[in-house]
Short mmCIF file of C-alpha atoms and ligand atoms in Angstrom, two decimals:
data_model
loop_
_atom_site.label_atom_id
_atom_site.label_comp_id
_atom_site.label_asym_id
_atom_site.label_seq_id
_atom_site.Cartn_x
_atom_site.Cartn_y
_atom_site.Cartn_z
CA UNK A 3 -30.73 -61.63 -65.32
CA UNK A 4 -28.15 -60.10 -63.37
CA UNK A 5 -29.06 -57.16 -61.78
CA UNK A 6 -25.68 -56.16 -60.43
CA UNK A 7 -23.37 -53.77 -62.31
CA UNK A 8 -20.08 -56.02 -61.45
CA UNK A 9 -19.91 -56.97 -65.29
CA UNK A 10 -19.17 -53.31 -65.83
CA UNK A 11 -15.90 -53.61 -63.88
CA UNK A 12 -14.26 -55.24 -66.88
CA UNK A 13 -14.85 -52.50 -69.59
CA UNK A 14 -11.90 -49.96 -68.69
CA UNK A 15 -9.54 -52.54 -68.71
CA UNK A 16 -11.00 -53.67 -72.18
CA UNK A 17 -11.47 -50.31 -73.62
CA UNK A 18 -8.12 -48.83 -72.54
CA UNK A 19 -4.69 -49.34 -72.49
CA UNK A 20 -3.68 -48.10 -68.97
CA UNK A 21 -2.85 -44.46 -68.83
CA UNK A 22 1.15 -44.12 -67.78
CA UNK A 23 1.20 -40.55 -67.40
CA UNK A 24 2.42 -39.74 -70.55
CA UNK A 25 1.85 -36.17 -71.81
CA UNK A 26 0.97 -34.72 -74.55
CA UNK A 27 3.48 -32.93 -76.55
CA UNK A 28 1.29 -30.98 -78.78
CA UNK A 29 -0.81 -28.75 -75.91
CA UNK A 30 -4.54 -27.72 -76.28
CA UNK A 31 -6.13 -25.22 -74.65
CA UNK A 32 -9.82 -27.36 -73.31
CA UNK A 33 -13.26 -25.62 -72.39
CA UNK A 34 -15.16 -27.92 -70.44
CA UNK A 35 -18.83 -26.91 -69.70
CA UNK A 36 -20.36 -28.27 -66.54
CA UNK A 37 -18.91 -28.78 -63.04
CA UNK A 38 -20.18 -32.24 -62.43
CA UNK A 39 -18.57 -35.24 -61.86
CA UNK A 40 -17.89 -35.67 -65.71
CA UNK A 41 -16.94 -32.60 -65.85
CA UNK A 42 -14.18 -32.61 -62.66
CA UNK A 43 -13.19 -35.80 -64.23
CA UNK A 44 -12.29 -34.26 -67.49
CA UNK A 45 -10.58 -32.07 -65.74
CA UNK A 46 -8.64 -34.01 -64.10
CA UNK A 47 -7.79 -36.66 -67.22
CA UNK A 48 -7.05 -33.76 -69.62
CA UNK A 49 -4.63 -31.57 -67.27
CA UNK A 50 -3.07 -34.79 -66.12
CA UNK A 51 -2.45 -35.75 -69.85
CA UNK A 52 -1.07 -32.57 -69.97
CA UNK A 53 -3.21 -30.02 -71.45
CA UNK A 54 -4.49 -26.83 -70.06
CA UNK A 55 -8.44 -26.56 -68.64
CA UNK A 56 -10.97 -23.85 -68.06
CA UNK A 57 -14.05 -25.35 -66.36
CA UNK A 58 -16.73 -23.17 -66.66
CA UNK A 59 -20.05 -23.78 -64.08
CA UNK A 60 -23.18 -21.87 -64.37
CA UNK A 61 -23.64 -22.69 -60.39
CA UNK A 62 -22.16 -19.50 -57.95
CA UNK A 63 -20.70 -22.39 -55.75
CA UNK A 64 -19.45 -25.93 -55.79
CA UNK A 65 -22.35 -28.18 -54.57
CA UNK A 66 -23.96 -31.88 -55.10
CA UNK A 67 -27.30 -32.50 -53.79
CA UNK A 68 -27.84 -34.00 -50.40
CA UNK A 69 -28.34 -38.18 -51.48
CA UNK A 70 -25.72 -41.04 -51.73
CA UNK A 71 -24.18 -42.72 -54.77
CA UNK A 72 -22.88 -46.03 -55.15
CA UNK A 73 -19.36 -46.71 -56.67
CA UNK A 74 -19.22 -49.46 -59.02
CA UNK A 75 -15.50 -51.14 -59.02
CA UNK A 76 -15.03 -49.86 -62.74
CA UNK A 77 -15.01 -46.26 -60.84
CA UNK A 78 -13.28 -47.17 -57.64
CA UNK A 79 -10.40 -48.35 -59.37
CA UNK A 80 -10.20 -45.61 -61.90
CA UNK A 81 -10.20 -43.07 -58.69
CA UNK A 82 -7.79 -45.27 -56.94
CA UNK A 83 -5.29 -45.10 -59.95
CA UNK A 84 -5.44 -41.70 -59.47
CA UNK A 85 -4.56 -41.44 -55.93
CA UNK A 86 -7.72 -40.91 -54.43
CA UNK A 87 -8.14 -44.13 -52.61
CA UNK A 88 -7.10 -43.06 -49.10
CA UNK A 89 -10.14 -40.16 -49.16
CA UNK A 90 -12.33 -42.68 -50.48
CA UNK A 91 -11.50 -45.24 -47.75
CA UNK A 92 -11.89 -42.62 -45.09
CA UNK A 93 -15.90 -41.35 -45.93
CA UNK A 94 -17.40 -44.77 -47.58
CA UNK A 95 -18.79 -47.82 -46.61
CA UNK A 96 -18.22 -51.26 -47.94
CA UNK A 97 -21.37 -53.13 -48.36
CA UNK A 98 -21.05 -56.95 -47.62
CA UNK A 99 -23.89 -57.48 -50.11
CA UNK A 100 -27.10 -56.67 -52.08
CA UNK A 101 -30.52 -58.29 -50.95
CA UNK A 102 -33.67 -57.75 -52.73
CA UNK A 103 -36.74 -58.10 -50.76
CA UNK A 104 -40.76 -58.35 -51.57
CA UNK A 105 -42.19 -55.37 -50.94
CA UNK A 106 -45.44 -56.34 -48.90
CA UNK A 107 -43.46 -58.55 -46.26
CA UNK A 108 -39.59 -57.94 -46.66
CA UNK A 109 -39.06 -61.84 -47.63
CA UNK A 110 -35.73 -61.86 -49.32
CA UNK A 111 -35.50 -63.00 -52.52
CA UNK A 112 -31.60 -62.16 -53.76
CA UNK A 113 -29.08 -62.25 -52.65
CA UNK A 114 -25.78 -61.38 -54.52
CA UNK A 115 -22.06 -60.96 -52.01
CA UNK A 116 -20.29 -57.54 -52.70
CA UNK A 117 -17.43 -58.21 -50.54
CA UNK A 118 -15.68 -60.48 -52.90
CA UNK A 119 -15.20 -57.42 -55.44
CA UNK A 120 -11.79 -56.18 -54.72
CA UNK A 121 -10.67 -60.41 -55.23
CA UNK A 122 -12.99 -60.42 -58.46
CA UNK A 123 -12.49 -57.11 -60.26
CA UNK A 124 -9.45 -55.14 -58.93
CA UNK A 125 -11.37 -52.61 -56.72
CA UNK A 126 -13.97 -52.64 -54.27
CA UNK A 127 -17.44 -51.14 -54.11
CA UNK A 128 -18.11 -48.55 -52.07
CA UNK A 129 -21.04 -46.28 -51.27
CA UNK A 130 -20.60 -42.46 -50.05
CA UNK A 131 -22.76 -38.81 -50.42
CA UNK A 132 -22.79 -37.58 -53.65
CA UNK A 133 -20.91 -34.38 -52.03
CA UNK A 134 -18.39 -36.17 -50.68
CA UNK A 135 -17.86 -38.26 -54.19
CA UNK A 136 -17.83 -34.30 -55.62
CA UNK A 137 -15.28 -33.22 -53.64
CA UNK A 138 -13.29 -36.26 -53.87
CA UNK A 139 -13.33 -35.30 -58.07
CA UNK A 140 -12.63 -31.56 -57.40
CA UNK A 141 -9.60 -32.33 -55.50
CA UNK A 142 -8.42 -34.14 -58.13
CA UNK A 143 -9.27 -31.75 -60.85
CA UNK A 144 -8.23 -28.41 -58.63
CA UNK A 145 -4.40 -28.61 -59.61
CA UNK A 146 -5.02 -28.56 -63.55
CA UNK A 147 -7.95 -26.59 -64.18
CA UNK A 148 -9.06 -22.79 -63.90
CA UNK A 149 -12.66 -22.95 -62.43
CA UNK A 150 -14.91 -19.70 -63.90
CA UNK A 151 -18.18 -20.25 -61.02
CA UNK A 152 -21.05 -18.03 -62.18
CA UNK A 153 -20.15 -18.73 -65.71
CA UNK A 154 -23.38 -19.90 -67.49
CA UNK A 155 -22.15 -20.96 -71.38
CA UNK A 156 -25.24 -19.61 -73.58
CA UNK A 157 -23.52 -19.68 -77.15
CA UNK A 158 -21.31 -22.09 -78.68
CA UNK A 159 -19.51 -21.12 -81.84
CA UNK A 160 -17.73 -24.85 -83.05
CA UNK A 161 -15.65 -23.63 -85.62
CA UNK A 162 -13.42 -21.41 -83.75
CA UNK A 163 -13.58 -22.96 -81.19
CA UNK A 164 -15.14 -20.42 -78.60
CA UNK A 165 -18.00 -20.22 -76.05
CA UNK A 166 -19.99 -17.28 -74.91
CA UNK A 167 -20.81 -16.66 -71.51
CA UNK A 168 -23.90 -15.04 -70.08
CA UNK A 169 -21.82 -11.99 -69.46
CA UNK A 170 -21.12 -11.48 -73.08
CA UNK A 171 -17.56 -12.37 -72.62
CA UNK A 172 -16.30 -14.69 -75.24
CA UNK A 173 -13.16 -17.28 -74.73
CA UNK A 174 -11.50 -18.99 -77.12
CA UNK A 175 -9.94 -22.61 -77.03
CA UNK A 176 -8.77 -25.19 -79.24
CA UNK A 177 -11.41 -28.14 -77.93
CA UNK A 178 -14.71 -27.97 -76.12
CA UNK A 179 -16.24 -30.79 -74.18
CA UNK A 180 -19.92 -30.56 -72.98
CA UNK A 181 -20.30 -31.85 -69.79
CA UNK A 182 -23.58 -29.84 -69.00
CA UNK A 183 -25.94 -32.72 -68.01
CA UNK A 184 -29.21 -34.30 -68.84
CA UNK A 185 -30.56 -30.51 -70.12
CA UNK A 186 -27.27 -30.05 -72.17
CA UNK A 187 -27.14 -26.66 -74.04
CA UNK A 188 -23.60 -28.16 -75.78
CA UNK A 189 -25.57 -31.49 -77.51
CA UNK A 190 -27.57 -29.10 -79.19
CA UNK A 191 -24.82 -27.63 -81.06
CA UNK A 192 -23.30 -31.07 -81.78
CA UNK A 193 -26.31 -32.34 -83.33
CA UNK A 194 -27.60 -29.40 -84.79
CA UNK A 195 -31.05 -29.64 -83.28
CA UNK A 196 -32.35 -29.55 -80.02
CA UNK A 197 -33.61 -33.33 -78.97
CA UNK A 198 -34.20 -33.14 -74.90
CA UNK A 199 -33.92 -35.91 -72.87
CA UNK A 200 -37.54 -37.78 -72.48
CA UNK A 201 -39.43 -39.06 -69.39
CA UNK A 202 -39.07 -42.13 -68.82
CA UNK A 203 -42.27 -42.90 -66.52
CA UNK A 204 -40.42 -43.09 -63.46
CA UNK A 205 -39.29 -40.35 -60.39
CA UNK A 206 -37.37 -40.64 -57.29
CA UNK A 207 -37.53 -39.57 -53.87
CA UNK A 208 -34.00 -39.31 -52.00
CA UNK A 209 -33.67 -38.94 -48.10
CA UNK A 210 -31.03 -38.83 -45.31
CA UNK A 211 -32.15 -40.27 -42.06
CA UNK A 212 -29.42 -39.83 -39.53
CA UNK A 213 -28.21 -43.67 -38.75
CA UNK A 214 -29.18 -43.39 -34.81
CA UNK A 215 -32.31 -43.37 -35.21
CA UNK A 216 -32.15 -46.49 -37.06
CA UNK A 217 -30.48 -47.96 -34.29
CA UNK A 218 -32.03 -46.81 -31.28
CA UNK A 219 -35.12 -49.51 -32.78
CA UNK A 220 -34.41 -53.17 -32.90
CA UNK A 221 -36.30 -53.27 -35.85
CA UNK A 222 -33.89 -51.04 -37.98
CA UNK A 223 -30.65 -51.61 -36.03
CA UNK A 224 -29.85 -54.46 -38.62
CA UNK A 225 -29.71 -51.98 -41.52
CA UNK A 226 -27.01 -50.56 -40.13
CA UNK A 227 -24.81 -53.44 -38.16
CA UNK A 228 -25.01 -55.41 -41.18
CA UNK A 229 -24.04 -53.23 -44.16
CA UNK A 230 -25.67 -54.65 -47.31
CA UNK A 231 -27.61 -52.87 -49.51
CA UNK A 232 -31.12 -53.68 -49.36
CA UNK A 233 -33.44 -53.42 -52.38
CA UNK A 234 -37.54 -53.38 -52.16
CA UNK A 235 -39.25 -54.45 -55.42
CA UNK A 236 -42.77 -54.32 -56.05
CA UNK A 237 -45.42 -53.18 -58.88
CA UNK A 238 -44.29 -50.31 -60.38
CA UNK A 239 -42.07 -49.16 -57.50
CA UNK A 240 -38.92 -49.92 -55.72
CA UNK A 241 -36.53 -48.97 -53.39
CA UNK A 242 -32.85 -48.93 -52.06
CA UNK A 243 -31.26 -48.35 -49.12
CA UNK A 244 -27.96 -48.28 -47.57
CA UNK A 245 -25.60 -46.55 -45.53
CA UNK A 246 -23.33 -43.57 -46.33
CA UNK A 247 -20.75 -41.42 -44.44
CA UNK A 248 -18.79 -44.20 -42.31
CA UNK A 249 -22.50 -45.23 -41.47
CA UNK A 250 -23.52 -42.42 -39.78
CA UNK A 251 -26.13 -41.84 -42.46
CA UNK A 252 -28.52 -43.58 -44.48
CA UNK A 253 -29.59 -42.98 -47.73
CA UNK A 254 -32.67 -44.05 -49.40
CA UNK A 255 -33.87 -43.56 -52.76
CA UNK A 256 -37.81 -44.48 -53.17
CA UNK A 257 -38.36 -44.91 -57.32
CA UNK A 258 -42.29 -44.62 -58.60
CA UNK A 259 -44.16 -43.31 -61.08
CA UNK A 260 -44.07 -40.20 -62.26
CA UNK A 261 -47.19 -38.40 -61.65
CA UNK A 262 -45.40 -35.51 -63.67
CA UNK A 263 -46.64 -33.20 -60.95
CA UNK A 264 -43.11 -31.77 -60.40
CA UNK A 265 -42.55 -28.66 -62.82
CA UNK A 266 -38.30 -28.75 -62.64
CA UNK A 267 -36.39 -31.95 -62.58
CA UNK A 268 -35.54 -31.66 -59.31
CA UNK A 269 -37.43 -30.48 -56.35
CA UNK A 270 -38.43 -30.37 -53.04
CA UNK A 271 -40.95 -33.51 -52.34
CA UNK A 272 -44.06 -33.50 -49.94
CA UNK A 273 -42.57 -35.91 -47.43
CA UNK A 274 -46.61 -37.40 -46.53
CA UNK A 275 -47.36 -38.14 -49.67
CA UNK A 276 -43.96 -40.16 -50.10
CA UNK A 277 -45.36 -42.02 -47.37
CA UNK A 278 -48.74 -42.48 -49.02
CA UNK A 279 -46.86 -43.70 -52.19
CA UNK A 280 -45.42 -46.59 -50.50
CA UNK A 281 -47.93 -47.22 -48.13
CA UNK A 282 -48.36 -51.24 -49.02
CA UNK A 283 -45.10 -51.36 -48.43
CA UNK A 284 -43.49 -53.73 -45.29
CA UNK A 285 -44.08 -52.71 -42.13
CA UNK A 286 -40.28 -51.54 -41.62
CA UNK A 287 -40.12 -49.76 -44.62
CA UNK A 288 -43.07 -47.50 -43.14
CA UNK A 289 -41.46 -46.90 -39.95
CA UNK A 290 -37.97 -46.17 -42.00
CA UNK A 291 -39.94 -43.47 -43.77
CA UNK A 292 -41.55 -42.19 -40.53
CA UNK A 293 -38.04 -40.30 -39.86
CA UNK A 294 -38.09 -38.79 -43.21
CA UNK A 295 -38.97 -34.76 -42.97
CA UNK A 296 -38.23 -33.61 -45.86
CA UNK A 297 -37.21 -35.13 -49.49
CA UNK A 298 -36.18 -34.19 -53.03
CA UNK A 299 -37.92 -35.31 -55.59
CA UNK A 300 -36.14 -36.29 -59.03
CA UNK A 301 -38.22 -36.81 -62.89
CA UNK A 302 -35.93 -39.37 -64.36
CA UNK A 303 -35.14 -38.91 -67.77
CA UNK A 304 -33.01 -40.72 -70.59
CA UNK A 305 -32.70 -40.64 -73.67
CA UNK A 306 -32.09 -42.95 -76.89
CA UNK A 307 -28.41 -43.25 -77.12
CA UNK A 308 -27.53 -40.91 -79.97
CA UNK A 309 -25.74 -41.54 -83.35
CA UNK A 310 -23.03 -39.11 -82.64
CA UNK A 311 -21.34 -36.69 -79.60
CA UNK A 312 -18.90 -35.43 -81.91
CA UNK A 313 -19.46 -31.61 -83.97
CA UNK A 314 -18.54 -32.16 -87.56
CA UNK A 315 -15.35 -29.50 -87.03
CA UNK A 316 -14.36 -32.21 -84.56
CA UNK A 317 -14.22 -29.09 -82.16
CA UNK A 318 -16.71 -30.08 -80.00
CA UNK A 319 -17.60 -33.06 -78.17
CA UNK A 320 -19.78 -34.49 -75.42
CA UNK A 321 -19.41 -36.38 -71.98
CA UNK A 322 -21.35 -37.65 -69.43
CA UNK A 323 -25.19 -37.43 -69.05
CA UNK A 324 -24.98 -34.58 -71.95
CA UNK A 325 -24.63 -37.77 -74.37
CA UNK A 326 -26.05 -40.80 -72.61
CA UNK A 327 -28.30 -39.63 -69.64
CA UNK A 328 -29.93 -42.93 -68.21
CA UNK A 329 -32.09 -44.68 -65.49
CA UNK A 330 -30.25 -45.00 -62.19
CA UNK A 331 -31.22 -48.68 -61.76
CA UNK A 332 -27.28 -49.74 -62.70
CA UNK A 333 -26.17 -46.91 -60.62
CA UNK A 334 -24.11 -46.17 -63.77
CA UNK A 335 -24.40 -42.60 -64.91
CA UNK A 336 -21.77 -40.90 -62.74
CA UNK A 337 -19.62 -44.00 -63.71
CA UNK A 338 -19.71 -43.57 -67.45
CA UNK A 339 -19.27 -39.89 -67.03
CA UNK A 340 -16.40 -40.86 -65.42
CA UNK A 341 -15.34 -43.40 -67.53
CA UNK A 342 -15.49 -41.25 -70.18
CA UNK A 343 -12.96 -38.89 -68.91
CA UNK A 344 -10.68 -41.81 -68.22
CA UNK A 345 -10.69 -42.70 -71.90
CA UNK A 346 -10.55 -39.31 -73.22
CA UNK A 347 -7.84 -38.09 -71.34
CA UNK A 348 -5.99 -40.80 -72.51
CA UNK A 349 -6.28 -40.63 -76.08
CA UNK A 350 -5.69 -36.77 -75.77
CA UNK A 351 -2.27 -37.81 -74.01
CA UNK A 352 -1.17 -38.86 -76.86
CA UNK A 353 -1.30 -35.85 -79.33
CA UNK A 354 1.35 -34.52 -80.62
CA UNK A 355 0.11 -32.78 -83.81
CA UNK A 356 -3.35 -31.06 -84.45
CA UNK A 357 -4.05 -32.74 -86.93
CA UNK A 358 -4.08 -36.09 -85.12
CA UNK A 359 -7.36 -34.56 -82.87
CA UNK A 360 -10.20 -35.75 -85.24
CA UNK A 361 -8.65 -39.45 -84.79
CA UNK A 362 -8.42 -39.35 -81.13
CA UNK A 363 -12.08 -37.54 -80.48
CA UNK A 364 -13.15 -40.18 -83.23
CA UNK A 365 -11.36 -42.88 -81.33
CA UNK A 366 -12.95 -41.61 -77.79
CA UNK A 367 -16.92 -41.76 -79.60
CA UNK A 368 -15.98 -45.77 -81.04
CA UNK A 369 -14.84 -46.62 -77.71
CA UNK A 370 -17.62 -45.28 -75.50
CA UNK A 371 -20.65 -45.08 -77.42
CA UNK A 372 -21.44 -48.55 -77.53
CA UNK A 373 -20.58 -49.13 -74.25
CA UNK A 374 -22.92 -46.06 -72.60
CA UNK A 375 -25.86 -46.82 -74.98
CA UNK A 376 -25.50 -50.85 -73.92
CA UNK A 377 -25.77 -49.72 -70.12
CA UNK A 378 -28.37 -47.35 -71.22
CA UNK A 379 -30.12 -50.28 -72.58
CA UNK A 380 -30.07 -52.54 -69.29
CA UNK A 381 -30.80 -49.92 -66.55
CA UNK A 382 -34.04 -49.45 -69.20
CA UNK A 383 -34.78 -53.53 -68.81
CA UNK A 384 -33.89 -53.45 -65.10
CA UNK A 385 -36.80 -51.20 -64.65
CA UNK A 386 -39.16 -53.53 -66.24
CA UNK A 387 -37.70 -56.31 -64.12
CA UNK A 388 -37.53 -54.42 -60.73
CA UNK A 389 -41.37 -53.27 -61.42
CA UNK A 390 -43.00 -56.28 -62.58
CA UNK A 391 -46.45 -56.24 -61.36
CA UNK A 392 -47.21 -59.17 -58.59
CA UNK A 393 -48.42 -62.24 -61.43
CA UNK A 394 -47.13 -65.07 -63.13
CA UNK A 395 -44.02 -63.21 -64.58
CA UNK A 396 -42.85 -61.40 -61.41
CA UNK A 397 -43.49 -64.91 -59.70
CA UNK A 398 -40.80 -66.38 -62.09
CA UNK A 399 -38.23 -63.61 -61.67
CA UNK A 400 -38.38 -64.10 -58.10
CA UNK A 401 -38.00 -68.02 -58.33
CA UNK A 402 -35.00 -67.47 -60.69
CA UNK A 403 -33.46 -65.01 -58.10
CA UNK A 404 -33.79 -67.28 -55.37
CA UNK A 405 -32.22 -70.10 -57.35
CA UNK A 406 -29.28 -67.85 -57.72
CA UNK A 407 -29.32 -66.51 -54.13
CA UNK A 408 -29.15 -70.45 -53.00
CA UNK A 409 -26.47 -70.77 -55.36
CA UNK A 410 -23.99 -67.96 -54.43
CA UNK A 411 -25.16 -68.42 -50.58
CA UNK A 412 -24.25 -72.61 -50.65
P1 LIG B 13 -24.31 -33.21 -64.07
O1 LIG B 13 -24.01 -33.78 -62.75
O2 LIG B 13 -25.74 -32.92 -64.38
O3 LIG B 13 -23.45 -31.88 -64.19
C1 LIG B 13 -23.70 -30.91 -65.18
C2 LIG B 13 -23.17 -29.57 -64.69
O4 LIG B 13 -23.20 -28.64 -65.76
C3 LIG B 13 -24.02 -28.98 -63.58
O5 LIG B 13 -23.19 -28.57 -62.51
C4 LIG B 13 -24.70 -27.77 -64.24
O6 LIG B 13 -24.95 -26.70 -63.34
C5 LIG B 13 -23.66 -27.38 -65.30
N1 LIG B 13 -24.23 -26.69 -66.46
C6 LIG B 13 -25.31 -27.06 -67.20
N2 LIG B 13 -25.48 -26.22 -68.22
C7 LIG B 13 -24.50 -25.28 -68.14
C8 LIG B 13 -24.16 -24.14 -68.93
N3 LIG B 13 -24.88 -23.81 -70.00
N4 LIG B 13 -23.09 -23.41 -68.55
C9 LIG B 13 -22.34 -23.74 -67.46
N5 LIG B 13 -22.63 -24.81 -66.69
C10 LIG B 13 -23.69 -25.57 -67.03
N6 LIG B 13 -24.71 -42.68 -60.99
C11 LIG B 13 -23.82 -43.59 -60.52
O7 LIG B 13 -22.74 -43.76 -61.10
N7 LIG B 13 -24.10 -44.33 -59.40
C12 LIG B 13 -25.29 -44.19 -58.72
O8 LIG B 13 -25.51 -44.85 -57.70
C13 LIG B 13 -26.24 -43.24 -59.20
N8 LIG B 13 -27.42 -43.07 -58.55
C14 LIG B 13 -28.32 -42.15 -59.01
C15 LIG B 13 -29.55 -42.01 -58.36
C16 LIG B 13 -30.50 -41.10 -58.83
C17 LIG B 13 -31.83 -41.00 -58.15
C18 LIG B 13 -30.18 -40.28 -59.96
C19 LIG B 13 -31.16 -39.26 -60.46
C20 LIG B 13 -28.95 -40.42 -60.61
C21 LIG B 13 -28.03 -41.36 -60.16
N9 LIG B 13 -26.79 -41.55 -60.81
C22 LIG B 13 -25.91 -42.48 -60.36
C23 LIG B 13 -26.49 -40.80 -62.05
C24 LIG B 13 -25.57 -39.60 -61.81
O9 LIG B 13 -26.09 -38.79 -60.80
C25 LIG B 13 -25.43 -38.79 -63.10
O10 LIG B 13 -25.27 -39.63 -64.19
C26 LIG B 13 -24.22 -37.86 -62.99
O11 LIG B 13 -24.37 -36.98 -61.91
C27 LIG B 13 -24.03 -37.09 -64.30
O12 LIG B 13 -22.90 -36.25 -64.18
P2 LIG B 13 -22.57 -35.16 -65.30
O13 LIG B 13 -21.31 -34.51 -64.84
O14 LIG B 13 -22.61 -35.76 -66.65
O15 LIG B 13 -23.79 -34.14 -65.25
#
């Protein structure tokens, strides 16, 4: 088992011919619904290749929630091709590593070097806040697109192309791509049935603890001097931790199961009874969580990966957790979304006749799909690995992790 996502760092490269910023001669007119990262990415592919973009975002503002994200090199290079990689340089931090511990005494049983990624793949990993990785996107997007805020999509009408906003105003386009997330209004008009994303057992808690307090005790201090990432398996539960925001913050994300107690999908968390959920776990990890006032608290859903994203008209497509919404334990999501917009945008740069845009869209679904619904597939497995309950099996995970960590560590 490999529980690292560096494997996924070779699947642009494989999937796509590298975009040369070629335009497309033949221009469309694309609605993208949903102001997320897939979304600002599509934004951001399409215009580049050429073609013009209405973004339209339910949300009155621009926001991401208040939580970190880690940036696989498949991303890091994609945003550095597109000339992002100063502003990602200036608010991330480089982890040296990722080190899985036991949960009831912090003995380390992984160990797998992340410094070595630039030398292995191309482009280094990086972690930074989610609102920073936002903003990073919207910059990028901002030149090409028009951005409608307030703009909630509640009809779709394939054929014409042509979406209807809560307003009752109705605009017309020549291709619309739904990027609306896990709860996506858009799949339902691709498939032609409503098929929501499904529980998958497991929620998250997600914290900021400013990165002082961490040092100002010498039994936290090393989380910070030493940036790895540090992962906490036990029975049913893990965690990970590392530092965001030039290490002035820490982020930790606390995974257990759901005790489907939280009506939305996201919500504020009782802070104590975070605590109480991880209560057996190693003495630091209690006192990390003793700084933690307040947390969000996340249902995490997926989905089987589905047989199609494309509308029959061809008219309509999907992107990003709209199509292949998955467990966070590859830190993937954000990445395909993103990926997906890489691969998109490049196929579209290459119309030049409208009746070449079933081909591409087709083109865009062989490429991806398998890909998504694969990494779909492992962050599933890595959440029976990471969970294991303590027993035989869990005993021989951890004795073929520490073979491995005495192998990359010799
Ligand atoms: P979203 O971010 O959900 O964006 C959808 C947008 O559409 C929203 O802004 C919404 O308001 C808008 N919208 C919805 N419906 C409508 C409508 N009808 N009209 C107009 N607008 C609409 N991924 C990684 O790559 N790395 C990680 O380390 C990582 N860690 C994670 C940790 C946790 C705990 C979780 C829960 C997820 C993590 N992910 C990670 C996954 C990542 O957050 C998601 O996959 C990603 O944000 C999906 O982006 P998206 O643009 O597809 O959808």
């Amino acid at each position: 088992h490999q529980p690292l996502n560096a494997a996924n760092a070779e699947g642009v490269a494989k999937h796509t011919t590298l975009y040369d910023g070629r335009k497309a001669s033949h221009r469309l007119h694309v609605l993208v619904v949903g102001c997320g990262m897939g979304g600002l990415a599509a934004a951001h592919c399409l215009g580049q290749a050429g073609h013009k973009v209405t973004l339209f975002e339910s949300a009155a503002s621009i926001s991401e929630v208040g939580a970190g994200i880690q940036v696989t090199p498949n991303v890091s290079r994609l945003l550095r091709r597109w000339g992002a990689g100063e502003a990602l340089e200036r608010v991330t931090v480089r982890p040296e590593a990722l080190v899985f511990r036991r949960y009831e005494d912090g003995d380390r049983v992984a160990y797998t070097r992340l410094s070595n990624m630039e030398e292995q793949y191309g482009a280094p990993y990086y972690h930074i806040h989610r609102a920073d990785l936002h903003k990073i996107l919207y910059d990028l997007a901002a030149p090409f697109m028009t951005l409608r805020l307030k703009a909630t999509v509640v009809g779709v009408d394939p054929n014409t192309p042509s979406v209807t906003l809560a307003s009752g105003e109705v605009v017309r386009g020549d291709l619309i791509i739904g990027a609306d997330g896990v709860k996506s209004l858009i799949q339902g008009v691709v498939l032609g049935h409503t098929n929501p994303a499904e529980p998958t057992g497991d929620a998250a808690y997600r914290a900021i603890i400013p990165s002082h307090l961490l040092l100002n005790d010498p039994d936290l201090k090393g989380f910070v001097d030493i940036p790895e990432m540090t992962g906490w398996m036990g029975p049913g539960r893990h965690i990970m931790a590392y530092s965001i925001r030039a290490k002035k913050e820490f982020n930790i994300v606390l995974i257990h199961p759901d005790n489907g107690s939280v009506e939305s999908w996201n919500a504020e968390g009782s802070a104590d009874r975070m605590r109480a959920d991880f209560a057996d776990f190693e003495p630091r990890v209690r006192k990390l969580l003793s700084f933690v006032d307040s947390t969000l608290k996340w249902r995490l859903m997926d989905r089987q990966p589905l047989k199609t994203w494309i509308h029959p008209s061809s008219k309509v497509v999907l992107l990003g957790d709209a199509c292949h919404p998955m467990l966070p334990y590859r830190a993937q999501g954000a990445a395909m979304a993103i990926e997906d917009a890489a691969v998109l945008g490049n196929l579209l740069s290459r119309l030049t006749d409208p009746a070449q845009l079933k081909t591409l869209i087709q083109a865009y679904e062989d490429l991806r799909l398998p890909r998504t619904a694969e990494t779909q597939r492992q962050s599933r497995l890595n959440q029976k690995i990471f969970h294991l309950p303590d027993g035989p099996e869990q005993e021989k995970r951890d004795a073929g992790m520490r073979q491995a960590m005495e192998a990359e560590l010799r």
